[in-house]
PDB file of C-alpha atoms in Angstrom:
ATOM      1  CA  UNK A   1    -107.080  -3.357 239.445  1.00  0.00           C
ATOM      2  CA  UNK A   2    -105.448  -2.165 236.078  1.00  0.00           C
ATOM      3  CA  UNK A   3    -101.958  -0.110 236.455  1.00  0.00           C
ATOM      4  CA  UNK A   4    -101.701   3.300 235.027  1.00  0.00           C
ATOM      5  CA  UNK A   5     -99.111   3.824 232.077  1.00  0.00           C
ATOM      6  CA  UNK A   6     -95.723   5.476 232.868  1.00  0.00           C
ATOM      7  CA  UNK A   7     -95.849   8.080 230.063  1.00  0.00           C
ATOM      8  CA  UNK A   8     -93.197  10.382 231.263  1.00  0.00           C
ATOM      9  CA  UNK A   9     -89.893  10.825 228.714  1.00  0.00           C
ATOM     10  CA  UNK A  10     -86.746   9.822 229.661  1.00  0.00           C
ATOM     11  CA  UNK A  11     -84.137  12.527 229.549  1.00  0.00           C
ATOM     12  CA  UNK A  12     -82.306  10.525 226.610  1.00  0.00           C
ATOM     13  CA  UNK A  13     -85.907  10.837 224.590  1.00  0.00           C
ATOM     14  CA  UNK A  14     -86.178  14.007 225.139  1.00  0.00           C
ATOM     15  CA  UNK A  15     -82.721  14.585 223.637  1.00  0.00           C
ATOM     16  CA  UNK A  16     -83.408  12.450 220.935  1.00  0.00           C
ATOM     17  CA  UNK A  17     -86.510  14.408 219.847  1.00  0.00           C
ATOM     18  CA  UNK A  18     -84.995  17.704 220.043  1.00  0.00           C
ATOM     19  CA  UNK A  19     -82.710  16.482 217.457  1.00  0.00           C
ATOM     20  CA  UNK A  20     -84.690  14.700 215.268  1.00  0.00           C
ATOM     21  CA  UNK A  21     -87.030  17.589 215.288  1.00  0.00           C
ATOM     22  CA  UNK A  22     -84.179  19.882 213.907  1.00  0.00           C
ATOM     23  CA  UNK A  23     -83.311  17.692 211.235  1.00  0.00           C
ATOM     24  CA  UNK A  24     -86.856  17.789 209.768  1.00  0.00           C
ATOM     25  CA  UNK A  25     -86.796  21.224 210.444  1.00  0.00           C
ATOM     26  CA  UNK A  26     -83.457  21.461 208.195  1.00  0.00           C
ATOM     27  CA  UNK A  27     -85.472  19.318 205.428  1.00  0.00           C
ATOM     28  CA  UNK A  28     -88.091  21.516 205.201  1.00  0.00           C
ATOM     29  CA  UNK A  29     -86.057  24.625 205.370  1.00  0.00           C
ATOM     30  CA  UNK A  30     -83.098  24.197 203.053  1.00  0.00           C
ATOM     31  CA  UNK A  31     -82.610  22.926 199.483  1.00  0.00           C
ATOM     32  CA  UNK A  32     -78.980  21.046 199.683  1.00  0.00           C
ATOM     33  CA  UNK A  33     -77.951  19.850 203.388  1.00  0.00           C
ATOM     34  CA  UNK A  34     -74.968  17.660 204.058  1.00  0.00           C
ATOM     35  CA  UNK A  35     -74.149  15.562 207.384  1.00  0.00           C
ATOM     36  CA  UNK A  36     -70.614  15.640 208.486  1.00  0.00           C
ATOM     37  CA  UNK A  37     -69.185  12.244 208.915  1.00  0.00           C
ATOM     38  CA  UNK A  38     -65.777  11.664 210.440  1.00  0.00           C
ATOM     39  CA  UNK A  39     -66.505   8.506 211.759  1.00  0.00           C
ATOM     40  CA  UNK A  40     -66.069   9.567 214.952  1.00  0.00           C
ATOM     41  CA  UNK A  41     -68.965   8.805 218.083  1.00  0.00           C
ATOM     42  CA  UNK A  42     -70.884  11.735 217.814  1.00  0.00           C
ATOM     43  CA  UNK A  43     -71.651  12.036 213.756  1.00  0.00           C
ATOM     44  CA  UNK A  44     -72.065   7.708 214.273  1.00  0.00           C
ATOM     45  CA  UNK A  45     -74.765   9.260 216.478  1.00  0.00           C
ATOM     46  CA  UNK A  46     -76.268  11.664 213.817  1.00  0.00           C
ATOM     47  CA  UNK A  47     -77.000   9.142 211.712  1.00  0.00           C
ATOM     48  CA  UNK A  48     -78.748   6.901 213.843  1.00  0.00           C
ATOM     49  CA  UNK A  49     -80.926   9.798 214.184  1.00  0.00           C
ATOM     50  CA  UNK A  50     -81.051  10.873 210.940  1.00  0.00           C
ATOM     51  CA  UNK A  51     -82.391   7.133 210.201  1.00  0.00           C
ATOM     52  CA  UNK A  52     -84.488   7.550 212.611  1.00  0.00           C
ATOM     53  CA  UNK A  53     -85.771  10.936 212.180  1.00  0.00           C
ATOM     54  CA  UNK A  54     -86.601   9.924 207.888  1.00  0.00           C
ATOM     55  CA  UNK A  55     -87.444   6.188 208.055  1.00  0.00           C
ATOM     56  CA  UNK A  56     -88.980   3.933 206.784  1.00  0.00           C
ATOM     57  CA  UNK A  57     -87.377   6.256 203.721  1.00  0.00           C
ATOM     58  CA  UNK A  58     -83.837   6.296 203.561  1.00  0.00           C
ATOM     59  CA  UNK A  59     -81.427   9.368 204.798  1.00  0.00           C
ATOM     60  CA  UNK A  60     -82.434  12.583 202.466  1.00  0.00           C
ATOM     61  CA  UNK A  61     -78.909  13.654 202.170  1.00  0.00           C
ATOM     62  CA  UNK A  62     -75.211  12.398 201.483  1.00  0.00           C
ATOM     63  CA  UNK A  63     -72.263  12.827 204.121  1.00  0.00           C
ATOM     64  CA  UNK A  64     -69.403  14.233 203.466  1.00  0.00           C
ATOM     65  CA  UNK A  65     -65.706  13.526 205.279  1.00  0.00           C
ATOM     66  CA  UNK A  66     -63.254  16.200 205.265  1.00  0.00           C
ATOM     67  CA  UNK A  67     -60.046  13.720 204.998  1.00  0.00           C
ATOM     68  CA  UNK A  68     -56.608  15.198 206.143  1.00  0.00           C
ATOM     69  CA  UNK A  69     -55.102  12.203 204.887  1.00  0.00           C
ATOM     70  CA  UNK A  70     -54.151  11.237 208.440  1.00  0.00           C
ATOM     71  CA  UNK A  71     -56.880   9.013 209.589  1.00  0.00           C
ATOM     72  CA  UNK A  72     -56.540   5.697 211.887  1.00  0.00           C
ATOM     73  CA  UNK A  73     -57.075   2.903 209.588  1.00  0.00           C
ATOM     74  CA  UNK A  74     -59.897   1.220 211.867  1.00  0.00           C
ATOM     75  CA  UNK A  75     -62.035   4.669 211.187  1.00  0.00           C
ATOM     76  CA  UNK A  76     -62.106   4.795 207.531  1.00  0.00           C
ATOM     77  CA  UNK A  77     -62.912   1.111 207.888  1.00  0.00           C
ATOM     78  CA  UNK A  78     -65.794   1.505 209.692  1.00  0.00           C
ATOM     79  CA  UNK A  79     -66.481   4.766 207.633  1.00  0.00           C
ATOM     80  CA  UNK A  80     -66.931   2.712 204.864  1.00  0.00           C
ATOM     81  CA  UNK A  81     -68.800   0.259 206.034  1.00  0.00           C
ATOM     82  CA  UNK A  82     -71.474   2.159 207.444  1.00  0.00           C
ATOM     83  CA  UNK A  83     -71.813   4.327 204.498  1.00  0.00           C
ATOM     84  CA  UNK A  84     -71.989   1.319 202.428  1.00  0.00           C
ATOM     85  CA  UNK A  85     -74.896  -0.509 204.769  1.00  0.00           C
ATOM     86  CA  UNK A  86     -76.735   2.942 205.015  1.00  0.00           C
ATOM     87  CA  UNK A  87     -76.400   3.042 200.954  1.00  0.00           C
ATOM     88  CA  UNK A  88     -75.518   6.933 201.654  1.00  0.00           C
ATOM     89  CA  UNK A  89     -73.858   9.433 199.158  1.00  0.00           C
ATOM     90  CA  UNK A  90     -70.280   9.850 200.431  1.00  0.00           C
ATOM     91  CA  UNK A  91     -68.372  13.201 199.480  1.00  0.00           C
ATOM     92  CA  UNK A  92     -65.069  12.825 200.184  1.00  0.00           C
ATOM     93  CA  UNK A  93     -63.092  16.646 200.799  1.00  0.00           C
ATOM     94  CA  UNK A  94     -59.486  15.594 200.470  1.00  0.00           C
ATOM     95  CA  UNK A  95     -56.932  17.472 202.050  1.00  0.00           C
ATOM     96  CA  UNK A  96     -53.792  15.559 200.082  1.00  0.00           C
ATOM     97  CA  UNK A  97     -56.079  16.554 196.890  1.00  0.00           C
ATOM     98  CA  UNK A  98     -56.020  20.251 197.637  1.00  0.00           C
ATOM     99  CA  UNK A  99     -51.959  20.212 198.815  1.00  0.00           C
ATOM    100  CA  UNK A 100     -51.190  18.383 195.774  1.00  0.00           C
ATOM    101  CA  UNK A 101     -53.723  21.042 193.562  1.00  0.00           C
ATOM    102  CA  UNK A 102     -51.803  23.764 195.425  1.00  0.00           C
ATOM    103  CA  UNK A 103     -55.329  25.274 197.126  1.00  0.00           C
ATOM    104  CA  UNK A 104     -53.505  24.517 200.371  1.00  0.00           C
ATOM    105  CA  UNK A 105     -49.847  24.246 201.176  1.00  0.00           C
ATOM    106  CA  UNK A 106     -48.675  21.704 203.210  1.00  0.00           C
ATOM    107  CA  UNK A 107     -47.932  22.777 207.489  1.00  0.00           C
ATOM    108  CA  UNK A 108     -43.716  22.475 208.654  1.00  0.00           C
ATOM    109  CA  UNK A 109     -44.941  20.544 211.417  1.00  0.00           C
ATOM    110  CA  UNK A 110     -46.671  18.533 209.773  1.00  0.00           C
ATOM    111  CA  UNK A 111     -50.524  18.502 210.647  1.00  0.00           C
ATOM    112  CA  UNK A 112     -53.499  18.934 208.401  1.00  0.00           C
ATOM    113  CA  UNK A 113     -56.085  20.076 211.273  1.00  0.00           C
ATOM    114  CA  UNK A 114     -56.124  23.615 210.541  1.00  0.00           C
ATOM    115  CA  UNK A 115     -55.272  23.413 206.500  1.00  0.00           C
ATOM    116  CA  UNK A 116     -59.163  21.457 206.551  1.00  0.00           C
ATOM    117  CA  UNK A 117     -60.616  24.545 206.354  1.00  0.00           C
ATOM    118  CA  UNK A 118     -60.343  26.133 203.108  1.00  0.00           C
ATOM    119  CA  UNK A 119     -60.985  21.909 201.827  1.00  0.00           C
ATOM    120  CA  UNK A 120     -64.583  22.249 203.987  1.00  0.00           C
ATOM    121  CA  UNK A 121     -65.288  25.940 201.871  1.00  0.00           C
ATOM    122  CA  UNK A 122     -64.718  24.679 198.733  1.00  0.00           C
ATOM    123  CA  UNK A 123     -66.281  21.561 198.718  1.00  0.00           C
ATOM    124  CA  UNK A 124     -69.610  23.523 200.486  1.00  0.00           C
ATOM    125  CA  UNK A 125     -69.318  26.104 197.624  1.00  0.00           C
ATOM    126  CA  UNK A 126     -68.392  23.269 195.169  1.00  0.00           C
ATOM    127  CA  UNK A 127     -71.542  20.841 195.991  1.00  0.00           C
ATOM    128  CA  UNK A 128     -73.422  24.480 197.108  1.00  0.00           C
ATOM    129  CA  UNK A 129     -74.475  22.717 200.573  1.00  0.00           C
ATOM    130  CA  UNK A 130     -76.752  25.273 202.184  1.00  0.00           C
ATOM    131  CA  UNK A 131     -76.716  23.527 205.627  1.00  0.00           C
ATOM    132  CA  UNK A 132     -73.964  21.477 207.235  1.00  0.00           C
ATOM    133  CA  UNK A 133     -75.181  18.945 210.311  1.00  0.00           C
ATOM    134  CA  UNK A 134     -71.905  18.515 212.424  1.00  0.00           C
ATOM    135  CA  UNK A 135     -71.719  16.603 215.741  1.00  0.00           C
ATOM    136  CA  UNK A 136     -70.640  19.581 217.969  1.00  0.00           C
ATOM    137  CA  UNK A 137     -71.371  19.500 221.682  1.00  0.00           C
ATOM    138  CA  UNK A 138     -71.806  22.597 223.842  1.00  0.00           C
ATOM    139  CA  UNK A 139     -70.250  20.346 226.611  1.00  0.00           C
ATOM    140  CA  UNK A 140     -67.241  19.716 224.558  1.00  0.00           C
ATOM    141  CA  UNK A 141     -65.132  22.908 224.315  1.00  0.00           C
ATOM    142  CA  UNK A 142     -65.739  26.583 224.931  1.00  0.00           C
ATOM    143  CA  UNK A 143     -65.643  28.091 221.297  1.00  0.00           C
ATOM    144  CA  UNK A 144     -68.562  24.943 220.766  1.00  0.00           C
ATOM    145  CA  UNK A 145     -70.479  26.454 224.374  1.00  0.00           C
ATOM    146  CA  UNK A 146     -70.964  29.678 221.958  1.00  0.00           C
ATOM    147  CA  UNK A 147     -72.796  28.011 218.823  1.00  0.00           C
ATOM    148  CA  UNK A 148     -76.435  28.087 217.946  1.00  0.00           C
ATOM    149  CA  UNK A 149     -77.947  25.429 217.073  1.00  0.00           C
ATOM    150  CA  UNK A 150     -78.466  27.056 213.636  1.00  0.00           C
ATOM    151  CA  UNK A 151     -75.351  28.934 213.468  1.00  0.00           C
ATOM    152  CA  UNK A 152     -74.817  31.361 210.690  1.00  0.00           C
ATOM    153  CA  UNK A 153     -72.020  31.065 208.686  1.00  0.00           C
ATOM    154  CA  UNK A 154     -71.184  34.543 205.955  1.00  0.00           C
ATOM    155  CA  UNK A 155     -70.508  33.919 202.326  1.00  0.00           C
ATOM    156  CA  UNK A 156     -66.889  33.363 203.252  1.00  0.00           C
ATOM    157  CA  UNK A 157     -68.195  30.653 205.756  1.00  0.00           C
ATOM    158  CA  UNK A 158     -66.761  32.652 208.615  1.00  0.00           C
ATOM    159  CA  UNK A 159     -68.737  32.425 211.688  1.00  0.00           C
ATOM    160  CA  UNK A 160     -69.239  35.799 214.275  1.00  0.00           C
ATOM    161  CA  UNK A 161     -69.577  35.053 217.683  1.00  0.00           C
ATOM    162  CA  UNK A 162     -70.664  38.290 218.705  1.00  0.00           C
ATOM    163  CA  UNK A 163     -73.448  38.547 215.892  1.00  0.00           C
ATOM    164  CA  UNK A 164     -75.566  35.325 216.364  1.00  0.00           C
ATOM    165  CA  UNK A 165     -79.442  34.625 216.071  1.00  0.00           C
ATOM    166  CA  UNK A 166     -81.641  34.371 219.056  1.00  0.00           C
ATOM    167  CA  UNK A 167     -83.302  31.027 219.602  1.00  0.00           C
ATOM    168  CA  UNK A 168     -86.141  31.569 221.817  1.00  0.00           C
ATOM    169  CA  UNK A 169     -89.068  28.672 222.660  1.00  0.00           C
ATOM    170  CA  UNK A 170     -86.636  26.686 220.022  1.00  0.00           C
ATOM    171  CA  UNK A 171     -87.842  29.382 216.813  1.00  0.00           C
ATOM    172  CA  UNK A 172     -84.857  28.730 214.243  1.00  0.00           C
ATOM    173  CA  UNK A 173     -84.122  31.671 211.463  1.00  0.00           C
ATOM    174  CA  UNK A 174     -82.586  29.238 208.425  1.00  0.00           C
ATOM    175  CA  UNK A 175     -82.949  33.130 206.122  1.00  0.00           C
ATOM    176  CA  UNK A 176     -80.065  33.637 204.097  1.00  0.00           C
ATOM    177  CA  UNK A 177     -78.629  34.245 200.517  1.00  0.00           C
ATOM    178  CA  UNK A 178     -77.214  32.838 198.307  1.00  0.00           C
ATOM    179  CA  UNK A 179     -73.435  31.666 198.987  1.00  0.00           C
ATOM    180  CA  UNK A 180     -74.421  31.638 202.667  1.00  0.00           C
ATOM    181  CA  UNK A 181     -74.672  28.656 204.997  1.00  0.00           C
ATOM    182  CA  UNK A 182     -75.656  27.520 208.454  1.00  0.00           C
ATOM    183  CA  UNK A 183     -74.069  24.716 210.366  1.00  0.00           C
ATOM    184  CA  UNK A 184     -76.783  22.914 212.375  1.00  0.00           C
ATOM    185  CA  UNK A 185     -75.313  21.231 215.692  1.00  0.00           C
ATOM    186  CA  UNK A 186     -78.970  18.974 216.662  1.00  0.00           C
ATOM    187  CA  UNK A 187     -76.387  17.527 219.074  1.00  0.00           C
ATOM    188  CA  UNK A 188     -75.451  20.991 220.974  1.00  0.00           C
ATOM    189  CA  UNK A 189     -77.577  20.068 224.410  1.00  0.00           C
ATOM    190  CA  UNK A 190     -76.315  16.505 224.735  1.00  0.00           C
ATOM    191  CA  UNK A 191     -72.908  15.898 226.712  1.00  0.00           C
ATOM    192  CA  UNK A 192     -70.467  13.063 226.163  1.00  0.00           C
ATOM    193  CA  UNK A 193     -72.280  10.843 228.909  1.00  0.00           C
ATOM    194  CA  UNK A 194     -75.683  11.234 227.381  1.00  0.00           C
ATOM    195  CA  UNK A 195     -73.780  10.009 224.019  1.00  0.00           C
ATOM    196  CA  UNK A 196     -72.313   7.132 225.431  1.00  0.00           C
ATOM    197  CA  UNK A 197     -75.888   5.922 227.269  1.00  0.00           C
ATOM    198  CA  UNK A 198     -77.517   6.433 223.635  1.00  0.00           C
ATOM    199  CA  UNK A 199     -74.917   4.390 222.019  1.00  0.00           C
ATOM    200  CA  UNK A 200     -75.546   1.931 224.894  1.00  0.00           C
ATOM    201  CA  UNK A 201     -79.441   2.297 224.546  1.00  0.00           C
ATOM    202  CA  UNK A 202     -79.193   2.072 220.726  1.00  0.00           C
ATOM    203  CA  UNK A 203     -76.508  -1.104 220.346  1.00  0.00           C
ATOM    204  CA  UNK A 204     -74.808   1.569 218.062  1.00  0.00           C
ATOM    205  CA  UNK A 205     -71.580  -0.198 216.508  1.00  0.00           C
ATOM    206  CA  UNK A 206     -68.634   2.233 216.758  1.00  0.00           C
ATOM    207  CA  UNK A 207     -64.798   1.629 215.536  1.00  0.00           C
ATOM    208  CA  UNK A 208     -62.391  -0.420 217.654  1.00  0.00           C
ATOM    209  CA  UNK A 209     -60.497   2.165 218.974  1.00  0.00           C
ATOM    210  CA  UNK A 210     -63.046   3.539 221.420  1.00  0.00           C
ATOM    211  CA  UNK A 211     -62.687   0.531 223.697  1.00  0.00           C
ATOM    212  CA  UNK A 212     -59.383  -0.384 225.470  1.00  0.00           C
ATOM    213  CA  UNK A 213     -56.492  -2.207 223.726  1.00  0.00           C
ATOM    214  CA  UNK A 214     -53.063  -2.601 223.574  1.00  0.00           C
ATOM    215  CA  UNK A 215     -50.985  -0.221 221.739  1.00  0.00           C
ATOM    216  CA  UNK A 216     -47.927   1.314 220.736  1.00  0.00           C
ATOM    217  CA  UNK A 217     -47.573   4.815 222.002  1.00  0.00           C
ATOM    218  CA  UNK A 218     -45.025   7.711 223.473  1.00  0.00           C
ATOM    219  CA  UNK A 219     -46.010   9.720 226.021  1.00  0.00           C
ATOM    220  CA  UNK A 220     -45.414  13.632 224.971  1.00  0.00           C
ATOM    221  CA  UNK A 221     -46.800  16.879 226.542  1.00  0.00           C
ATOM    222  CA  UNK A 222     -48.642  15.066 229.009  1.00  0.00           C
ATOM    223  CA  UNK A 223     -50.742  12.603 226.368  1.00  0.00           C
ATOM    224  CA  UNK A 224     -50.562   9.500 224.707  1.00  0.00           C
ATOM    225  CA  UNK A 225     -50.043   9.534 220.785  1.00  0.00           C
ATOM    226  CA  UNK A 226     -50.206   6.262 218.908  1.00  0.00           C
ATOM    227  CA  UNK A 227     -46.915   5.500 217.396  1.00  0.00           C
ATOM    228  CA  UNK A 228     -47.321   5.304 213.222  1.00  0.00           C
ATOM    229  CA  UNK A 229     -46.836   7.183 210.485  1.00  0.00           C
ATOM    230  CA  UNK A 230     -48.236  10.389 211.158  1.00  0.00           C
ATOM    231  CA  UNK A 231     -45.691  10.418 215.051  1.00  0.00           C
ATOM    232  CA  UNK A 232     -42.565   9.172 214.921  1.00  0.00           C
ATOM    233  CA  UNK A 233     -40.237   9.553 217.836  1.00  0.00           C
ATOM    234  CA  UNK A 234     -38.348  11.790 218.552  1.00  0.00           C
ATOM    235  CA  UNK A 235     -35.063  12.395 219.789  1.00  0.00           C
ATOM    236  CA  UNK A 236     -34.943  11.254 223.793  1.00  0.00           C
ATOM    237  CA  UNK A 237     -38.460   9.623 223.325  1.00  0.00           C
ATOM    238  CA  UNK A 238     -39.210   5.709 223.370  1.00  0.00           C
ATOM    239  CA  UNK A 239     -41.960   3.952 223.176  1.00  0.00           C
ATOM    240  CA  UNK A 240     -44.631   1.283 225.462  1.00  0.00           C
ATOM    241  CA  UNK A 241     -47.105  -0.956 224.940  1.00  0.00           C
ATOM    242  CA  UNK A 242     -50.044   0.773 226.944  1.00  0.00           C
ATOM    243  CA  UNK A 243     -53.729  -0.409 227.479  1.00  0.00           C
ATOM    244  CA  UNK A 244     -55.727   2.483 225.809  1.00  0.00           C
ATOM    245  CA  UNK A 245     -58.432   3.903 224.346  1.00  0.00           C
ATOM    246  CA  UNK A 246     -59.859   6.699 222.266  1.00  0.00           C
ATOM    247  CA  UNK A 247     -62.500   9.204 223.710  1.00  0.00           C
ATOM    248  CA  UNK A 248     -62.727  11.533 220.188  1.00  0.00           C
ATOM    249  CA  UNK A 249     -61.230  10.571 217.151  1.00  0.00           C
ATOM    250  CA  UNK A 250     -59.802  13.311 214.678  1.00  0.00           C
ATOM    251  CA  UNK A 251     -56.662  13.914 212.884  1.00  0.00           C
ATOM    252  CA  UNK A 252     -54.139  11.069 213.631  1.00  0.00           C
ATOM    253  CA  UNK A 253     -51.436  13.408 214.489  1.00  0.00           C
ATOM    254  CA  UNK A 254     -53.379  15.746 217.134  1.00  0.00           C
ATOM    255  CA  UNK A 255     -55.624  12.826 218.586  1.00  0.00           C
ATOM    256  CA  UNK A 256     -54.085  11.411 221.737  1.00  0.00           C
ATOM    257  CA  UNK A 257     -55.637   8.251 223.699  1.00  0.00           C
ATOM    258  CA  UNK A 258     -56.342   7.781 227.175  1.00  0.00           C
ATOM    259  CA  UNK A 259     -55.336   5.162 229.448  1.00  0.00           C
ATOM    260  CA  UNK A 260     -58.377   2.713 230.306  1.00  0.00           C
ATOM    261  CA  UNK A 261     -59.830  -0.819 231.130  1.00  0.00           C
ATOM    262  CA  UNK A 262     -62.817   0.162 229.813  1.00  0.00           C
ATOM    263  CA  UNK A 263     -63.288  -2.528 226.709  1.00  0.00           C
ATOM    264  CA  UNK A 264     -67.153  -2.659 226.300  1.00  0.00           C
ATOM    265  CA  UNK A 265     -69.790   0.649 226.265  1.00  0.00           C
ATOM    266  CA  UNK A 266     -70.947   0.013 230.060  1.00  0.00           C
ATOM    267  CA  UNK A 267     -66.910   0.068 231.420  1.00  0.00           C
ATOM    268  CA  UNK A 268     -66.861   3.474 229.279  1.00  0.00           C
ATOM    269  CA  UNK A 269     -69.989   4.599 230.713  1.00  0.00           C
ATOM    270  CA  UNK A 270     -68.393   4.160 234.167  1.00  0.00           C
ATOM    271  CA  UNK A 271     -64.756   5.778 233.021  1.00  0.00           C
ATOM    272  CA  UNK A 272     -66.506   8.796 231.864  1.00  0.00           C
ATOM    273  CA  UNK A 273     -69.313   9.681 234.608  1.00  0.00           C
ATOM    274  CA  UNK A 274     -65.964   9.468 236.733  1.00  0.00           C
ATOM    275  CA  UNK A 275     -63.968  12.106 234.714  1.00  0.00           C
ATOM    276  CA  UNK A 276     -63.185  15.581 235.421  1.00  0.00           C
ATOM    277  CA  UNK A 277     -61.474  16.633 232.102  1.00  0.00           C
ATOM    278  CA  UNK A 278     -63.723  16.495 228.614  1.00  0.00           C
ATOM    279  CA  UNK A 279     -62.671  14.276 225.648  1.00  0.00           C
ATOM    280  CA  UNK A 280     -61.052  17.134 224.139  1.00  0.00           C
ATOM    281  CA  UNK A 281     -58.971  18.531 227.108  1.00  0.00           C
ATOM    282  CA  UNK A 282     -57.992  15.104 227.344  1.00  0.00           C
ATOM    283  CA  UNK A 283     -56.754  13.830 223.883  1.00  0.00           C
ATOM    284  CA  UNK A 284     -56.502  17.220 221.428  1.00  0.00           C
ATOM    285  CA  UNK A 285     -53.235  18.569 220.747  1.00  0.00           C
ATOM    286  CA  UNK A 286     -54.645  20.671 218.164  1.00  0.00           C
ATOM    287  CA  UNK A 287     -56.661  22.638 221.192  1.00  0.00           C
ATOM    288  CA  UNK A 288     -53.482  23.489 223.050  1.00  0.00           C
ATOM    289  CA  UNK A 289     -52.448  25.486 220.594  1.00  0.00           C
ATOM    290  CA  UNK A 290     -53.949  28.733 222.579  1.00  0.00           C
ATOM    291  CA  UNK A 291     -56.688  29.190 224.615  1.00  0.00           C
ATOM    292  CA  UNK A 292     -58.868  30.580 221.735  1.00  0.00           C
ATOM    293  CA  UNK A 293     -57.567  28.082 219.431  1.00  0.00           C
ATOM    294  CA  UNK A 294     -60.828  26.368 218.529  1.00  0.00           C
ATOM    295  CA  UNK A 295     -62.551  29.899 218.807  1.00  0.00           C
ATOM    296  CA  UNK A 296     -59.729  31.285 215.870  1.00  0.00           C
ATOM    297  CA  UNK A 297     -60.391  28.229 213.374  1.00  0.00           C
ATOM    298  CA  UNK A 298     -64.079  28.080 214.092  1.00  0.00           C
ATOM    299  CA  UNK A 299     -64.281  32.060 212.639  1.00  0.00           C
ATOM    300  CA  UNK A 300     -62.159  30.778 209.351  1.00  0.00           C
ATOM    301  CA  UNK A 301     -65.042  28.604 208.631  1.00  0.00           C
ATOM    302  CA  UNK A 302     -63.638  25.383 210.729  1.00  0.00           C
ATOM    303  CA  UNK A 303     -66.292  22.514 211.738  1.00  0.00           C
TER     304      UNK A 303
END
């Protein structure tokens, strides 16, 4: 007696089609797209499906890394790398570049997070990138809840909130004129866990610093920051050796780790179906700031 088929879709190929389906949508749509890569897990993720969604041909599009300047060493490494074994068109938007042109003047404390802005809007109006893929999760922060997944950004690359495009039966309106843009988030109904099963599913590489190791930090405002040359100590502080990881990497001065055992992608798949906090409530300095702080750079024309 022959056995019938199982032809039902897992919930991770469903996800996986819904974004592969809006990046061929963005293909056929725009002239100039660009893929954010940071180097961090989600963008890793875009371009697996980017490959993916365009093979056998290779990726229809270059990346582009907005670089503060203050990046863990084992990121750009990998960053590299990947770009490199992809044979992808990196655009590098550097942050030290603009301070030292004078389009952006350097923080007093310090950080580059929010200065990455006005870099992002002139290298889109530089290159003229019409659509921007970026790795944002709804599941990740509340300003990121709000986005489309085309999200309309003005010829100042300011996003409104309160004047967005309606995405019913999943109908996306690319219109718009020249000097405007729309981010495309193909990630935005994925959470961290269905990330981390993908990467699992997919034998996805991803930089060291995900999985636990041992590492020089000090403990402030609740986090841990690795100790280099982007945090120094300060007065009253001192540093341990802690076993750590990272669950989101960004700018090396806001990104905190987390403490963890969790040194291959199954231990992390554990850690995080146990969590209560996201990656970002977790680690980000940079979205303590207020409680609209995400919300207030995203309208500038942040990520």
């Amino acid at each position: 007696m022959s056995q019938t088929k199982d032809y039902r879709v897992s919930h991770l190929d469903a996800l996986e089609a819904e974004s592969i389906f809006v990046m061929r949508e963005v293909m056929a749509e725009f002239e100039r797209p660009v893929l954010l890569f940071s180097g961090g897990k989600d963008s890793i993720v875009m371009l697996r499906l980017a490959e993916k969604a365009f093979a056998p041909g290779r990726i229809p599009f270059p990346v582009m890394h907005v670089d503060t300047g203050h990046n863990f060493a084992e990121v750009l490494e990998y960053r590299d790398r990947r770009v490199a074994a992809l044979g992808l068109n990196l655009v590098i938007a550097s942050v030290q570049e603009a301070i030292d042109t004078g389009l952006v003047r350097e923080l007093p404390d310090g950080t580059r997070n929010r200065i990455q802005t006005p870099v992002l809007l002139n290298a889109v109006e530089k290159y003229r990138f019409d659509a921007l893929f970026g790795g944002a999760r709804r599941d990740e922060e509340k300003a990121r809840a709000k986005e489309r997944m085309f999200s309309f950004r003005d010829e100042f690359g300011q996003w409104d909130p309160k004047n967005q495009r309606p995405e019913l039966w999943a109908l996306y309106n690319g219109r718009h004129h020249p000097g405007e843009s729309i981010r495309v988030f193909p990630l935005s109904n994925w959470t961290e866990l269905d990330i981390w099963h993908y990467i699992a599913k997919e034998r996805v590489p991803l930089p060291s610093i995900y999985y636990a190791h041992d590492r020089e930090v000090v403990e402030r405002d609740g986090m841990f920051y690795a100790v280099n040359e982007f945090i120094r100590l300060r007065d009253g502080e001192t540093s341990q050796v802690r076993r750590v990881r990272y669950r989101t990497v960004g700018d090396a001065s806001q990104t905190a780790a987390v403490l963890s055992e969790a040194d291959t992608v199954e231990k992390v798949i554990d850690e995080v179906a146990a969590t209560r906090i996201t990656e970002r409530g977790a680690t980000r300095g940079d979205d303590k700031v207020s409680e609209a702080a995400m919300e207030d750079r995203k309208r500038e024309g942040y990520f």
